[in-house]
Amino acid sequence: MCHPDGRQTYVAIHTKDLPEGTYISILKQAKLTKSEIDNA
């Protein structure tokens, strides 16, 4: 995942859906919001 300002977060490939809490944690670490991902 890469933000336009250059920040990035690496996410391992998962064979199943991520739990909601894990997804939110990844977004927080990347300083991204759900709307930024939805609009990407």
PDB file of N, CA and C in Angstrom:
ATOM      1  N   MET A   1       0.858  -1.161   0.000  1.00  0.00           N
ATOM      2  CA  MET A   1       0.000   0.000   0.000  1.00  0.00           C
ATOM      3  C   MET A   1       0.909   1.230   0.000  1.00  0.00           C
ATOM      4  N   CYS A   2       0.612   2.157  -0.851  1.00  0.00           N
ATOM      5  CA  CYS A   2       1.440   3.345  -0.949  1.00  0.00           C
ATOM      6  C   CYS A   2       0.554   4.587  -1.025  1.00  0.00           C
ATOM      7  N   HIS A   3       0.862   5.559  -0.195  1.00  0.00           N
ATOM      8  CA  HIS A   3       0.129   6.814  -0.151  1.00  0.00           C
ATOM      9  C   HIS A   3       0.781   7.781  -1.134  1.00  0.00           C
ATOM     10  N   PRO A   4       0.026   8.686  -1.732  1.00  0.00           N
ATOM     11  CA  PRO A   4       0.601   9.619  -2.705  1.00  0.00           C
ATOM     12  C   PRO A   4       1.789  10.425  -2.183  1.00  0.00           C
ATOM     13  N   ASP A   5       1.866  10.653  -0.855  1.00  0.00           N
ATOM     14  CA  ASP A   5       2.989  11.432  -0.327  1.00  0.00           C
ATOM     15  C   ASP A   5       4.227  10.576  -0.072  1.00  0.00           C
ATOM     16  N   GLY A   6       4.171   9.285  -0.446  1.00  0.00           N
ATOM     17  CA  GLY A   6       5.339   8.428  -0.349  1.00  0.00           C
ATOM     18  C   GLY A   6       5.332   7.420   0.787  1.00  0.00           C
ATOM     19  N   ARG A   7       4.412   7.591   1.763  1.00  0.00           N
ATOM     20  CA  ARG A   7       4.341   6.610   2.844  1.00  0.00           C
ATOM     21  C   ARG A   7       3.887   5.281   2.277  1.00  0.00           C
ATOM     22  N   GLN A   8       4.391   4.181   2.868  1.00  0.00           N
ATOM     23  CA  GLN A   8       3.947   2.872   2.401  1.00  0.00           C
ATOM     24  C   GLN A   8       3.929   1.879   3.545  1.00  0.00           C
ATOM     25  N   THR A   9       3.092   0.876   3.394  1.00  0.00           N
ATOM     26  CA  THR A   9       2.977  -0.209   4.354  1.00  0.00           C
ATOM     27  C   THR A   9       2.940  -1.505   3.585  1.00  0.00           C
ATOM     28  N   TYR A  10       3.668  -2.495   4.066  1.00  0.00           N
ATOM     29  CA  TYR A  10       3.679  -3.800   3.427  1.00  0.00           C
ATOM     30  C   TYR A  10       2.666  -4.696   4.115  1.00  0.00           C
ATOM     31  N   VAL A  11       1.861  -5.378   3.323  1.00  0.00           N
ATOM     32  CA  VAL A  11       0.837  -6.278   3.844  1.00  0.00           C
ATOM     33  C   VAL A  11       1.064  -7.648   3.219  1.00  0.00           C
ATOM     34  N   ALA A  12       1.205  -8.653   4.072  1.00  0.00           N
ATOM     35  CA  ALA A  12       1.398 -10.012   3.575  1.00  0.00           C
ATOM     36  C   ALA A  12       0.148 -10.467   2.820  1.00  0.00           C
ATOM     37  N   ILE A  13       0.344 -11.329   1.843  1.00  0.00           N
ATOM     38  CA  ILE A  13      -0.780 -11.875   1.090  1.00  0.00           C
ATOM     39  C   ILE A  13      -1.489 -12.910   1.963  1.00  0.00           C
ATOM     40  N   HIS A  14      -2.788 -12.757   2.097  1.00  0.00           N
ATOM     41  CA  HIS A  14      -3.592 -13.664   2.904  1.00  0.00           C
ATOM     42  C   HIS A  14      -4.525 -14.457   2.003  1.00  0.00           C
ATOM     43  N   THR A  15      -4.765 -15.718   2.358  1.00  0.00           N
ATOM     44  CA  THR A  15      -5.662 -16.548   1.557  1.00  0.00           C
ATOM     45  C   THR A  15      -7.122 -16.346   1.952  1.00  0.00           C
ATOM     46  N   LYS A  16      -7.339 -15.730   3.098  1.00  0.00           N
ATOM     47  CA  LYS A  16      -8.701 -15.458   3.573  1.00  0.00           C
ATOM     48  C   LYS A  16      -8.857 -13.960   3.786  1.00  0.00           C
ATOM     49  N   ASP A  17     -10.100 -13.525   4.004  1.00  0.00           N
ATOM     50  CA  ASP A  17     -10.342 -12.119   4.313  1.00  0.00           C
ATOM     51  C   ASP A  17      -9.680 -11.753   5.630  1.00  0.00           C
ATOM     52  N   LEU A  18      -9.171 -10.523   5.705  1.00  0.00           N
ATOM     53  CA  LEU A  18      -8.592 -10.039   6.953  1.00  0.00           C
ATOM     54  C   LEU A  18      -9.702  -9.727   7.951  1.00  0.00           C
ATOM     55  N   PRO A  19      -9.472 -10.011   9.227  1.00  0.00           N
ATOM     56  CA  PRO A  19     -10.433  -9.561  10.229  1.00  0.00           C
ATOM     57  C   PRO A  19     -10.508  -8.029  10.197  1.00  0.00           C
ATOM     58  N   GLU A  20     -11.663  -7.474  10.484  1.00  0.00           N
ATOM     59  CA  GLU A  20     -11.883  -6.021  10.428  1.00  0.00           C
ATOM     60  C   GLU A  20     -10.847  -5.274  11.274  1.00  0.00           C
ATOM     61  N   GLY A  21     -10.565  -5.776  12.472  1.00  0.00           N
ATOM     62  CA  GLY A  21      -9.607  -5.106  13.361  1.00  0.00           C
ATOM     63  C   GLY A  21      -8.213  -5.060  12.766  1.00  0.00           C
ATOM     64  N   THR A  22      -7.799  -6.122  12.108  1.00  0.00           N
ATOM     65  CA  THR A  22      -6.484  -6.166  11.471  1.00  0.00           C
ATOM     66  C   THR A  22      -6.425  -5.160  10.328  1.00  0.00           C
ATOM     67  N   TYR A  23      -7.502  -5.100   9.544  1.00  0.00           N
ATOM     68  CA  TYR A  23      -7.589  -4.158   8.428  1.00  0.00           C
ATOM     69  C   TYR A  23      -7.488  -2.711   8.924  1.00  0.00           C
ATOM     70  N   ILE A  24      -8.232  -2.398   9.980  1.00  0.00           N
ATOM     71  CA  ILE A  24      -8.210  -1.048  10.550  1.00  0.00           C
ATOM     72  C   ILE A  24      -6.809  -0.728  11.081  1.00  0.00           C
ATOM     73  N   SER A  25      -6.158  -1.695  11.724  1.00  0.00           N
ATOM     74  CA  SER A  25      -4.811  -1.490  12.250  1.00  0.00           C
ATOM     75  C   SER A  25      -3.819  -1.189  11.134  1.00  0.00           C
ATOM     76  N   ILE A  26      -3.924  -1.907  10.022  1.00  0.00           N
ATOM     77  CA  ILE A  26      -3.044  -1.666   8.871  1.00  0.00           C
ATOM     78  C   ILE A  26      -3.259  -0.256   8.337  1.00  0.00           C
ATOM     79  N   LEU A  27      -4.516   0.150   8.224  1.00  0.00           N
ATOM     80  CA  LEU A  27      -4.811   1.501   7.738  1.00  0.00           C
ATOM     81  C   LEU A  27      -4.244   2.561   8.678  1.00  0.00           C
ATOM     82  N   LYS A  28      -4.381   2.342   9.990  1.00  0.00           N
ATOM     83  CA  LYS A  28      -3.848   3.306  10.959  1.00  0.00           C
ATOM     84  C   LYS A  28      -2.334   3.420  10.844  1.00  0.00           C
ATOM     85  N   GLN A  29      -1.641   2.278  10.706  1.00  0.00           N
ATOM     86  CA  GLN A  29      -0.190   2.299  10.572  1.00  0.00           C
ATOM     87  C   GLN A  29       0.240   3.050   9.314  1.00  0.00           C
ATOM     88  N   ALA A  30      -0.551   2.921   8.253  1.00  0.00           N
ATOM     89  CA  ALA A  30      -0.248   3.591   6.992  1.00  0.00           C
ATOM     90  C   ALA A  30      -0.770   5.024   6.967  1.00  0.00           C
ATOM     91  N   LYS A  31      -1.475   5.417   8.041  1.00  0.00           N
ATOM     92  CA  LYS A  31      -2.094   6.743   8.129  1.00  0.00           C
ATOM     93  C   LYS A  31      -3.018   6.987   6.940  1.00  0.00           C
ATOM     94  N   LEU A  32      -3.805   5.960   6.629  1.00  0.00           N
ATOM     95  CA  LEU A  32      -4.797   6.025   5.562  1.00  0.00           C
ATOM     96  C   LEU A  32      -6.183   5.835   6.163  1.00  0.00           C
ATOM     97  N   THR A  33      -7.198   6.264   5.430  1.00  0.00           N
ATOM     98  CA  THR A  33      -8.577   6.056   5.851  1.00  0.00           C
ATOM     99  C   THR A  33      -9.253   5.088   4.892  1.00  0.00           C
ATOM    100  N   LYS A  34     -10.385   4.525   5.340  1.00  0.00           N
ATOM    101  CA  LYS A  34     -11.139   3.625   4.462  1.00  0.00           C
ATOM    102  C   LYS A  34     -11.550   4.345   3.186  1.00  0.00           C
ATOM    103  N   SER A  35     -11.942   5.621   3.305  1.00  0.00           N
ATOM    104  CA  SER A  35     -12.380   6.355   2.115  1.00  0.00           C
ATOM    105  C   SER A  35     -11.243   6.545   1.116  1.00  0.00           C
ATOM    106  N   GLU A  36     -10.010   6.716   1.599  1.00  0.00           N
ATOM    107  CA  GLU A  36      -8.881   6.836   0.676  1.00  0.00           C
ATOM    108  C   GLU A  36      -8.664   5.535  -0.089  1.00  0.00           C
ATOM    109  N   ILE A  37      -8.873   4.411   0.570  1.00  0.00           N
ATOM    110  CA  ILE A  37      -8.709   3.112  -0.085  1.00  0.00           C
ATOM    111  C   ILE A  37      -9.863   2.883  -1.071  1.00  0.00           C
ATOM    112  N   ASP A  38     -11.091   3.212  -0.653  1.00  0.00           N
ATOM    113  CA  ASP A  38     -12.251   3.025  -1.511  1.00  0.00           C
ATOM    114  C   ASP A  38     -12.177   3.871  -2.769  1.00  0.00           C
ATOM    115  N   ASN A  39     -11.558   5.048  -2.664  1.00  0.00           N
ATOM    116  CA  ASN A  39     -11.468   5.963  -3.806  1.00  0.00           C
ATOM    117  C   ASN A  39     -10.228   5.718  -4.652  1.00  0.00           C
ATOM    118  N   ALA A  40      -9.396   4.778  -4.262  1.00  0.00           N
ATOM    119  CA  ALA A  40      -8.140   4.517  -4.995  1.00  0.00           C
ATOM    120  C   ALA A  40      -8.390   3.754  -6.276  1.00  0.00           C
TER     121      ALA A  40
END
